[in-house]
Amino acid sequence: MKPTNVRAKSLVPVARGGLLDRRSFILSGLAFSSSLAVSNAVASDKISTSKIDQSLPPWMKTPGNGDTEYGLPSKYENHIKRDVAEHTPETSIFSIWHTPIENQRGIITPNGLHFSVNHNGVPDIDPQKHKLMIHGLVDKPLTFDVESLLRYPMVSAINFLECAGNTAPNAVSLTPLDQTAQELFGQVSGAEWSGIPLKHILQEAGLKPTAKWVIVEGADGGSHARSIPISKLLDDAIIALYQNGERLRPSQGYPMRLFVPGWEGNANVKWLHRLEVTDKPAFTKDESGLYSDILDDGKIQRFSFHMDVKSVITRPSGKQVLPEKKGFYEISGLAWSGYGKIKQVEVSADGGKTWAIAHLDQPVLSKSLTRFYIPWQWNGNSTMLLSRATDEFGRVQPTRAHWRDKYASYSFNHYNAIQAWHISSDGVVENSYA
Ligand SMILES: Nc1nc2c(c(=O)[nH]1)N[C@H]1C(S)=C(S)[C@@H](COP(=O)(O)O)O[C@H]1N2
Ligand SMILES: [Mo]
């Protein structure tokens, strides 16, 4: 970008606390030529006005290196990686890897950075030996190998995937933990998933009139399994074989997984090998234990498949530091809903007293991550940044207090409350309960 060094003239406030109309950046001709350490800070008084440097950097004076067969990110980006949640030797097989959500732009998570939850480790499956079986209440039981499935017509869709336990620390910890967006929100990712609509496979097998549910089982030692209503499988569920244009990564279920758009992560059974059509749910260990929600009155909600509407500001977010007071920043984040499209994201820069509508980046897709942003001029005082998403069905994120009223105090799945980041006067961003 060419530094133009034209100062802000028409900065249009849209809410208190310094939130600006998004055209402020463009209309005022602000140019940001030098990037600052942390956050996507915009320093209007650091715009370079020095003479253009005509000397050549060393890499312009010699031929470059050879390329590699499978590309990797720049070595200068090596610090951007997944982090694994703390575990003990007893729980080490159950691993939770968080995606560095604050370093992602757009709505697609690179495959190597997709979050991952593995109850029984990551199996090493030979695709030549892997089989998918479908049996139970069908006219004709079927067995497929990977090769024959790859010959079916496929569809693709960009969807988010979120673990029911994403952001659990904010549900259960009585005081807000000082953690990053990655640690708190990193169990959600976005990808383009390609595969075979389940309805084609179910139709081929022929459903008996009593068929209502399918018990879906993975080929990991420990056999993660879930009961899924037939209606979802006949709707938008796929047997996913590709993720962002390449075959699934082992940690995402290679060679195939169930993908049920908008539904809680654990229903998206990885390393898929068996579909048993039944008339009732099996109440597997995975659905009756860890993944049933305990309500405030002690009753248990048997199934809570949908991931509800949710959002988080990813920049600035937990443990980042705003480098400059009275600086310009772009507040940016992600919103999603397991029911459909995001209709609106509101942002507050004064702790929730006033709100402005953020800009939604295209494309805004159903059951997909949606990128929002809004310009902000920080006045240097301590404050709180919040985001509140609404989906196309009018579902709005609750406050943390409302969320906690609904569930038992120790319940932690499906936490979707409004997130607040506290900004201290020295620019430190910290997780907060508004
Ligand atoms: N077979 C199998 N499928 C599984 C799991 C598992 O441990 N085994 N983990 C589930 C959970 S809890 C989640 S959140 C998602 C995570 O998918 P990802 O690892 O591709 O992000 O996979 C689900 N499918
Ligand atoms: Mo999960």
Coordinates of C-alpha atoms and ligand atoms in Angstrom, one line a residue:
M1 CA 0.0 0.0 0.0
K2 CA 1.3 3.5 -0.9
P3 CA 1.7 5.7 2.2
T4 CA -0.3 8.8 1.5
N5 CA -0.1 10.4 5.0
V6 CA -3.4 12.1 4.8
R7 CA -4.8 12.7 8.3
A8 CA -8.3 11.6 9.4
K9 CA -10.8 14.3 8.5
S10 CA -14.2 12.7 8.7
L11 CA -14.3 10.1 11.5
V12 CA -17.9 9.3 12.0
P13 CA -18.7 7.8 15.4
V14 CA -21.3 5.1 15.5
A15 CA -21.4 4.4 19.2
R16 CA -19.6 5.6 22.3
G17 CA -16.1 4.5 23.2
G18 CA -14.6 5.3 19.8
L19 CA -16.4 3.0 17.4
L20 CA -16.4 4.5 14.0
D21 CA -18.3 4.1 10.8
R22 CA -16.3 1.6 8.6
R23 CA -16.0 4.2 5.8
S24 CA -13.9 6.4 8.2
F25 CA -10.8 4.5 7.3
I26 CA -11.3 4.9 3.6
L27 CA -12.8 8.4 3.4
S28 CA -10.1 9.8 5.7
G29 CA -7.4 8.4 3.5
L30 CA -5.6 6.8 6.4
A31 CA -2.7 4.7 5.3
F32 CA -0.9 2.3 7.5
S33 CA 2.6 1.7 6.3
S34 CA 4.4 0.3 9.2
S35 CA 2.9 -2.7 11.0
L36 CA 3.3 -2.8 14.8
A37 CA 4.3 -5.6 17.1
V38 CA 1.0 -7.0 18.4
S39 CA -2.5 -6.6 17.2
N40 CA -3.5 -5.1 13.9
A41 CA -2.6 -1.7 15.3
V42 CA -3.0 1.3 13.1
A43 CA -0.7 4.1 14.0
S44 CA -1.8 7.3 12.3
D45 CA 1.3 9.2 13.5
K46 CA 3.7 6.5 12.5
I47 CA 3.1 6.7 8.8
S48 CA 6.4 6.8 7.1
T49 CA 7.2 10.1 5.5
S50 CA 10.9 9.4 5.1
K51 CA 12.6 9.3 1.7
I52 CA 12.0 6.1 -0.4
D53 CA 14.9 3.7 0.2
Q54 CA 16.4 2.7 -3.1
S55 CA 18.8 0.0 -1.9
L56 CA 18.1 -3.7 -2.6
P57 CA 17.6 -6.3 0.2
P58 CA 19.9 -9.4 -0.1
W59 CA 17.2 -11.7 -1.5
M60 CA 16.9 -9.5 -4.5
K61 CA 20.5 -10.0 -5.4
T62 CA 20.8 -13.8 -5.6
P63 CA 18.5 -16.6 -7.0
G64 CA 16.2 -18.0 -4.3
N65 CA 15.9 -21.5 -2.9
G66 CA 14.3 -24.6 -4.5
D67 CA 10.7 -25.3 -3.7
T68 CA 9.4 -28.3 -1.9
E69 CA 6.9 -31.1 -2.9
Y70 CA 4.5 -30.2 -0.2
G71 CA 4.5 -26.6 0.8
L72 CA 4.9 -25.3 4.3
P73 CA 4.2 -21.9 5.8
S74 CA 7.1 -19.4 6.0
K75 CA 9.6 -20.2 8.7
Y76 CA 8.8 -16.7 10.0
E77 CA 5.3 -17.9 10.7
N78 CA 6.4 -20.9 12.7
H79 CA 5.1 -19.6 16.0
I80 CA 1.5 -19.8 14.7
K81 CA 0.5 -23.3 15.7
R82 CA -2.1 -25.4 17.5
D83 CA -1.7 -25.7 21.2
V84 CA -2.7 -28.8 23.2
A85 CA -4.8 -28.5 26.4
E86 CA -3.1 -29.5 29.6
H87 CA -3.4 -33.2 30.4
T88 CA -2.2 -35.7 32.9
P89 CA -0.6 -39.1 31.9
E90 CA -4.0 -40.7 32.7
T91 CA -5.8 -38.4 30.2
S92 CA -3.1 -38.1 27.6
I93 CA -5.0 -40.2 25.0
F94 CA -7.8 -37.7 25.1
S95 CA -6.3 -34.7 23.5
I96 CA -7.7 -31.3 22.7
W97 CA -5.8 -29.1 20.2
H98 CA -6.8 -25.5 19.8
T99 CA -6.7 -23.5 16.6
P100 CA -4.9 -20.1 16.8
I101 CA -8.1 -18.3 16.1
E102 CA -6.6 -14.8 16.7
N103 CA -4.1 -15.3 13.8
Q104 CA -6.7 -16.4 11.3
R105 CA -8.2 -14.0 8.7
G106 CA -11.1 -14.8 6.5
I107 CA -13.3 -17.8 7.3
I108 CA -11.2 -20.8 6.4
T109 CA -8.8 -22.5 8.8
P110 CA -5.7 -23.9 7.2
N111 CA -5.8 -27.7 7.5
G112 CA -2.7 -27.9 9.6
L113 CA -4.2 -25.5 12.1
H114 CA -7.7 -27.1 12.3
F115 CA -8.6 -27.8 15.9
S116 CA -8.8 -31.4 16.9
V117 CA -10.4 -33.5 19.7
N118 CA -9.4 -37.1 19.9
H119 CA -10.9 -39.3 22.6
N120 CA -8.8 -42.3 21.8
G121 CA -5.7 -40.9 20.0
V122 CA -5.4 -40.6 16.2
P123 CA -5.6 -44.0 14.5
D124 CA -3.3 -44.8 11.6
I125 CA -5.8 -46.1 9.0
D126 CA -4.6 -47.7 5.8
P127 CA -7.2 -46.5 3.2
Q128 CA -6.8 -49.8 1.2
K129 CA -8.0 -51.8 4.2
H130 CA -10.7 -49.4 5.5
K131 CA -14.4 -50.3 5.0
L132 CA -17.6 -48.4 5.6
M133 CA -20.6 -50.6 6.5
I134 CA -24.3 -49.8 6.5
H135 CA -26.7 -52.2 8.1
G136 CA -29.7 -52.5 10.4
L137 CA -33.1 -51.4 9.3
V138 CA -32.2 -51.3 5.6
D139 CA -33.4 -53.4 2.6
K140 CA -29.8 -54.1 1.5
P141 CA -26.8 -54.0 3.8
L142 CA -23.8 -52.4 2.0
T143 CA -20.0 -52.3 2.4
F144 CA -17.9 -49.8 0.7
D145 CA -14.2 -49.4 0.3
V146 CA -12.6 -46.0 0.0
E147 CA -11.9 -46.4 -3.7
S148 CA -15.6 -47.0 -4.6
L149 CA -16.8 -44.1 -2.4
L150 CA -14.4 -41.8 -4.3
R151 CA -16.4 -42.5 -7.4
Y152 CA -19.7 -41.1 -6.1
P153 CA -20.9 -37.6 -7.0
M154 CA -19.8 -35.2 -4.3
V155 CA -20.9 -31.8 -3.0
S156 CA -18.9 -29.1 -1.2
A157 CA -19.9 -26.6 1.5
I158 CA -18.0 -24.1 3.7
N159 CA -19.0 -24.8 7.3
F160 CA -17.7 -24.3 10.8
L161 CA -17.0 -27.1 13.2
E162 CA -17.2 -26.5 16.9
C163 CA -16.6 -28.7 19.9
A164 CA -19.5 -28.6 22.4
G165 CA -16.8 -27.9 25.0
N166 CA -15.4 -24.8 23.3
T167 CA -15.0 -21.9 25.7
A168 CA -15.8 -24.2 28.7
P169 CA -13.4 -22.3 31.0
N170 CA -15.7 -19.2 30.8
A171 CA -18.7 -21.4 31.7
V172 CA -17.3 -23.0 34.8
S173 CA -14.5 -20.8 36.2
L174 CA -15.9 -18.4 38.8
T175 CA -13.2 -15.9 37.9
P176 CA -12.2 -15.2 34.3
L177 CA -9.0 -17.0 33.5
D178 CA -6.3 -14.8 31.8
Q179 CA -6.1 -16.8 28.6
T180 CA -5.8 -16.2 24.9
A181 CA -8.5 -16.4 22.3
Q182 CA -6.8 -19.6 21.1
E183 CA -7.1 -21.2 24.6
L184 CA -10.6 -20.1 25.2
F185 CA -12.2 -20.2 21.7
G186 CA -9.8 -22.4 19.7
Q187 CA -12.2 -25.4 19.4
V188 CA -13.9 -23.9 16.4
S189 CA -12.6 -23.9 12.8
G190 CA -13.9 -23.3 9.3
A191 CA -13.3 -25.4 6.2
E192 CA -14.7 -26.4 2.9
W193 CA -15.8 -29.9 3.3
S194 CA -16.4 -32.1 0.2
G195 CA -18.0 -35.5 0.2
I196 CA -21.0 -37.7 -0.6
P197 CA -24.5 -36.7 0.6
L198 CA -25.5 -39.3 3.1
K199 CA -29.0 -39.4 1.6
H200 CA -27.6 -41.1 -1.5
I201 CA -26.0 -43.9 0.5
L202 CA -29.1 -44.3 2.7
Q203 CA -31.4 -44.4 -0.4
E204 CA -29.1 -47.0 -2.0
A205 CA -29.4 -49.2 1.0
G206 CA -33.2 -48.6 1.2
L207 CA -34.6 -47.5 4.5
K208 CA -37.2 -49.6 6.3
P209 CA -40.4 -47.7 7.4
T210 CA -39.3 -48.0 11.1
A211 CA -35.9 -46.4 10.4
K212 CA -35.6 -43.3 12.6
W213 CA -32.0 -43.1 13.9
V214 CA -28.5 -44.1 12.8
I215 CA -25.8 -45.2 15.2
V216 CA -22.6 -43.8 13.7
E217 CA -19.3 -45.4 14.8
G218 CA -15.7 -44.4 14.3
A219 CA -12.8 -46.8 13.7
D220 CA -10.7 -45.4 16.5
G221 CA -9.8 -47.8 19.3
G222 CA -12.5 -47.0 21.8
S223 CA -15.1 -46.6 19.0
H224 CA -16.4 -43.1 19.4
A225 CA -20.1 -43.4 18.5
R226 CA -23.2 -41.2 18.3
S227 CA -26.9 -41.6 17.5
I228 CA -28.0 -39.2 14.8
P229 CA -31.7 -38.7 13.7
I230 CA -32.3 -39.9 10.1
S231 CA -33.8 -36.5 9.3
K232 CA -30.4 -34.8 9.6
L233 CA -28.7 -37.4 7.5
L234 CA -31.3 -37.0 4.8
D235 CA -30.9 -33.3 5.0
D236 CA -27.4 -31.8 4.7
A237 CA -25.1 -34.5 6.2
I238 CA -22.2 -35.8 4.1
I239 CA -19.5 -38.4 4.3
A240 CA -16.6 -36.0 4.1
L241 CA -13.6 -37.2 2.1
Y242 CA -11.9 -33.8 1.3
Q243 CA -11.1 -30.8 3.5
N244 CA -10.1 -27.6 1.8
G245 CA -9.4 -29.3 -1.4
E246 CA -7.2 -32.1 -0.2
R247 CA -8.0 -35.5 1.4
L248 CA -8.9 -35.3 5.1
R249 CA -6.0 -35.0 7.5
P250 CA -5.6 -37.9 9.9
S251 CA -6.6 -35.7 12.8
Q252 CA -9.8 -34.8 11.0
G253 CA -10.8 -38.4 10.4
Y254 CA -8.8 -39.7 7.4
P255 CA -9.9 -41.4 5.2
M256 CA -13.6 -40.3 6.0
R257 CA -15.8 -38.8 8.6
L258 CA -19.4 -37.9 9.1
F259 CA -20.0 -34.2 8.7
V260 CA -23.3 -32.8 10.1
P261 CA -23.2 -29.0 9.4
G262 CA -24.0 -26.9 12.5
W263 CA -24.1 -29.7 14.9
E264 CA -21.8 -30.2 17.9
G265 CA -18.3 -31.5 17.1
N266 CA -18.6 -34.9 18.6
A267 CA -21.6 -35.8 16.3
N268 CA -19.2 -35.4 13.4
V269 CA -17.7 -38.9 13.8
K270 CA -14.2 -39.2 12.5
W271 CA -12.6 -42.4 10.9
L272 CA -16.2 -43.3 10.0
H273 CA -16.6 -47.1 9.5
R274 CA -20.1 -48.1 10.5
L275 CA -23.7 -46.8 10.2
E276 CA -26.4 -48.9 11.9
V277 CA -29.9 -47.9 11.1
T278 CA -32.3 -48.2 14.0
D279 CA -35.6 -47.1 15.4
K280 CA -34.2 -45.5 18.5
P281 CA -31.0 -43.9 19.8
A282 CA -28.4 -46.2 21.4
F283 CA -27.4 -43.8 24.2
T284 CA -23.7 -44.6 23.6
K285 CA -21.2 -43.7 26.3
D286 CA -20.2 -40.6 24.2
E287 CA -23.8 -39.2 24.1
S288 CA -25.0 -40.2 27.6
G289 CA -21.9 -39.2 29.5
L290 CA -19.7 -36.3 28.5
Y291 CA -22.1 -34.7 25.9
S292 CA -25.5 -34.4 27.6
D293 CA -26.2 -31.1 29.1
I294 CA -27.2 -30.8 32.8
L295 CA -29.8 -28.1 33.2
D296 CA -30.2 -25.8 36.2
D297 CA -33.0 -27.9 37.7
G298 CA -30.8 -31.0 37.6
K299 CA -32.7 -32.5 34.6
I300 CA -30.6 -33.7 31.7
Q301 CA -31.2 -32.6 28.2
R302 CA -30.8 -35.8 26.2
F303 CA -29.6 -34.4 22.9
S304 CA -28.4 -30.9 22.1
F305 CA -27.2 -31.2 18.6
H306 CA -27.1 -27.6 17.4
M307 CA -24.3 -25.3 18.2
D308 CA -26.0 -22.0 19.0
V309 CA -25.2 -18.5 17.8
K310 CA -21.9 -17.2 19.0
S311 CA -19.2 -14.7 18.3
V312 CA -15.8 -13.6 19.5
I313 CA -13.5 -10.6 18.8
T314 CA -10.3 -12.2 17.7
R315 CA -8.3 -8.9 17.5
P316 CA -7.8 -7.4 19.9
S317 CA -8.2 -10.5 22.2
G318 CA -6.8 -12.1 25.4
K319 CA -3.1 -11.4 26.2
Q320 CA -2.5 -9.1 23.2
V321 CA -1.2 -5.6 23.9
L322 CA -2.4 -2.5 22.1
P323 CA 0.8 -0.7 21.3
E324 CA -0.4 2.8 21.2
K325 CA -2.9 5.0 23.1
K326 CA -5.4 7.0 21.1
G327 CA -4.5 4.7 18.2
F328 CA -6.7 3.5 15.4
Y329 CA -7.5 -0.2 15.5
E330 CA -9.6 -2.5 13.5
I331 CA -11.8 -4.6 15.8
S332 CA -12.3 -7.9 14.0
G333 CA -13.8 -11.3 14.9
L334 CA -15.8 -14.3 13.9
A335 CA -19.5 -15.2 14.4
W336 CA -21.3 -18.4 13.6
S337 CA -24.6 -20.2 14.2
G338 CA -25.4 -23.9 13.8
Y339 CA -29.0 -22.9 12.7
G340 CA -28.1 -20.9 9.7
K341 CA -26.6 -17.5 8.6
I342 CA -25.4 -14.7 10.8
K343 CA -27.7 -11.7 10.3
Q344 CA -25.9 -9.1 12.5
V345 CA -23.0 -8.6 14.8
E346 CA -23.0 -5.7 17.3
V347 CA -19.9 -4.4 18.9
S348 CA -19.6 -2.4 22.1
A349 CA -16.4 -0.4 23.1
D350 CA -17.9 0.9 26.3
G351 CA -18.6 -2.3 28.2
G352 CA -22.0 -2.9 26.7
K353 CA -23.7 0.5 27.2
T354 CA -23.8 1.4 23.5
W355 CA -23.5 -0.8 20.5
A356 CA -22.7 -0.4 16.8
I357 CA -23.4 -2.7 14.0
A358 CA -20.2 -4.3 12.6
H359 CA -19.5 -4.8 8.9
L360 CA -20.0 -8.5 7.8
D361 CA -17.4 -9.6 5.2
Q362 CA -18.8 -11.6 2.3
P363 CA -19.5 -14.4 1.9
V364 CA -22.0 -14.8 4.7
L365 CA -22.8 -18.5 4.5
S366 CA -25.2 -20.8 6.4
K367 CA -23.6 -22.6 9.3
S368 CA -20.2 -21.1 8.5
L369 CA -17.8 -18.8 10.2
T370 CA -18.6 -15.2 9.3
R371 CA -16.0 -12.4 9.6
F372 CA -17.0 -9.1 11.1
Y373 CA -15.0 -5.9 11.6
I374 CA -15.4 -2.3 12.7
P375 CA -12.9 0.6 13.0
W376 CA -12.1 1.9 16.5
Q377 CA -10.2 4.8 17.9
W378 CA -9.1 4.0 21.4
N379 CA -9.0 7.0 23.7
G380 CA -6.4 5.3 26.0
N381 CA -8.8 4.7 28.9
S382 CA -9.5 1.3 30.3
T383 CA -12.6 -0.2 28.8
M384 CA -14.3 -3.4 27.7
L385 CA -14.9 -4.7 24.1
L386 CA -17.9 -7.0 23.5
S387 CA -19.5 -8.6 20.5
R388 CA -23.1 -9.9 20.2
A389 CA -24.2 -11.9 17.2
T390 CA -27.8 -12.5 16.0
D391 CA -28.6 -15.2 13.4
E392 CA -31.2 -15.2 10.6
F393 CA -33.8 -16.8 13.0
G394 CA -33.4 -14.0 15.6
R395 CA -31.3 -16.1 18.0
V396 CA -29.1 -13.7 20.0
Q397 CA -26.2 -14.6 22.2
P398 CA -27.1 -14.5 25.9
T399 CA -25.2 -12.7 28.7
R400 CA -23.0 -15.0 30.8
A401 CA -25.4 -14.6 33.7
H402 CA -28.4 -15.7 31.5
W403 CA -26.4 -18.6 30.2
R404 CA -25.5 -19.8 33.7
D405 CA -29.2 -19.5 34.8
K406 CA -30.1 -22.1 32.3
Y407 CA -27.6 -24.7 33.2
A408 CA -26.2 -26.5 36.3
S409 CA -23.2 -24.6 37.8
Y410 CA -20.9 -27.4 36.7
S411 CA -22.3 -27.7 33.2
F412 CA -19.8 -26.5 30.5
N413 CA -21.0 -27.7 27.1
H414 CA -22.6 -25.3 24.5
Y415 CA -21.4 -22.1 26.2
N416 CA -22.2 -19.3 23.8
A417 CA -22.4 -16.2 26.0
I418 CA -21.3 -12.7 24.9
Q419 CA -17.6 -12.4 25.3
A420 CA -15.9 -9.4 26.9
W421 CA -12.3 -8.4 26.6
H422 CA -11.0 -5.9 29.1
I423 CA -8.6 -3.3 27.8
S424 CA -6.4 -1.8 30.6
S425 CA -5.1 1.8 30.3
D426 CA -1.7 0.3 29.3
G427 CA -3.3 -1.6 26.5
V428 CA -3.3 -5.1 27.9
V429 CA -6.2 -7.2 26.8
E430 CA -7.7 -9.7 29.2
N431 CA -10.5 -12.1 29.4
S432 CA -13.4 -10.6 31.5
Y433 CA -16.9 -11.3 32.6
A434 CA -18.8 -8.2 31.7
Ligands
LIG1 N1 -14.2 -41.3 15.9 C1 -14.1 -40.2 16.6 N2 -14.8 -39.1 16.1 C2 -14.7 -37.9 16.7 C3 -14.0 -37.8 17.9 C4 -13.3 -38.9 18.4 O1 -12.6 -38.8 19.4 N3 -13.3 -40.1 17.7 N4 -14.0 -36.6 18.6 C5 -15.2 -35.8 18.4 C6 -15.2 -34.4 18.9 S1 -15.4 -34.3 20.6 C7 -15.1 -33.3 18.2 S2 -15.2 -31.8 18.8 C8 -14.8 -33.4 16.7 C9 -13.6 -32.6 16.4 O2 -13.3 -32.7 15.0 P1 -11.8 -32.3 14.5 O3 -10.8 -33.0 15.4 O4 -11.8 -32.6 13.1 O5 -11.7 -30.8 14.7 O6 -14.6 -34.8 16.3 C10 -15.5 -35.6 16.9 N5 -15.4 -36.9 16.2
MO2 MO -16.0 -32.1 21.0

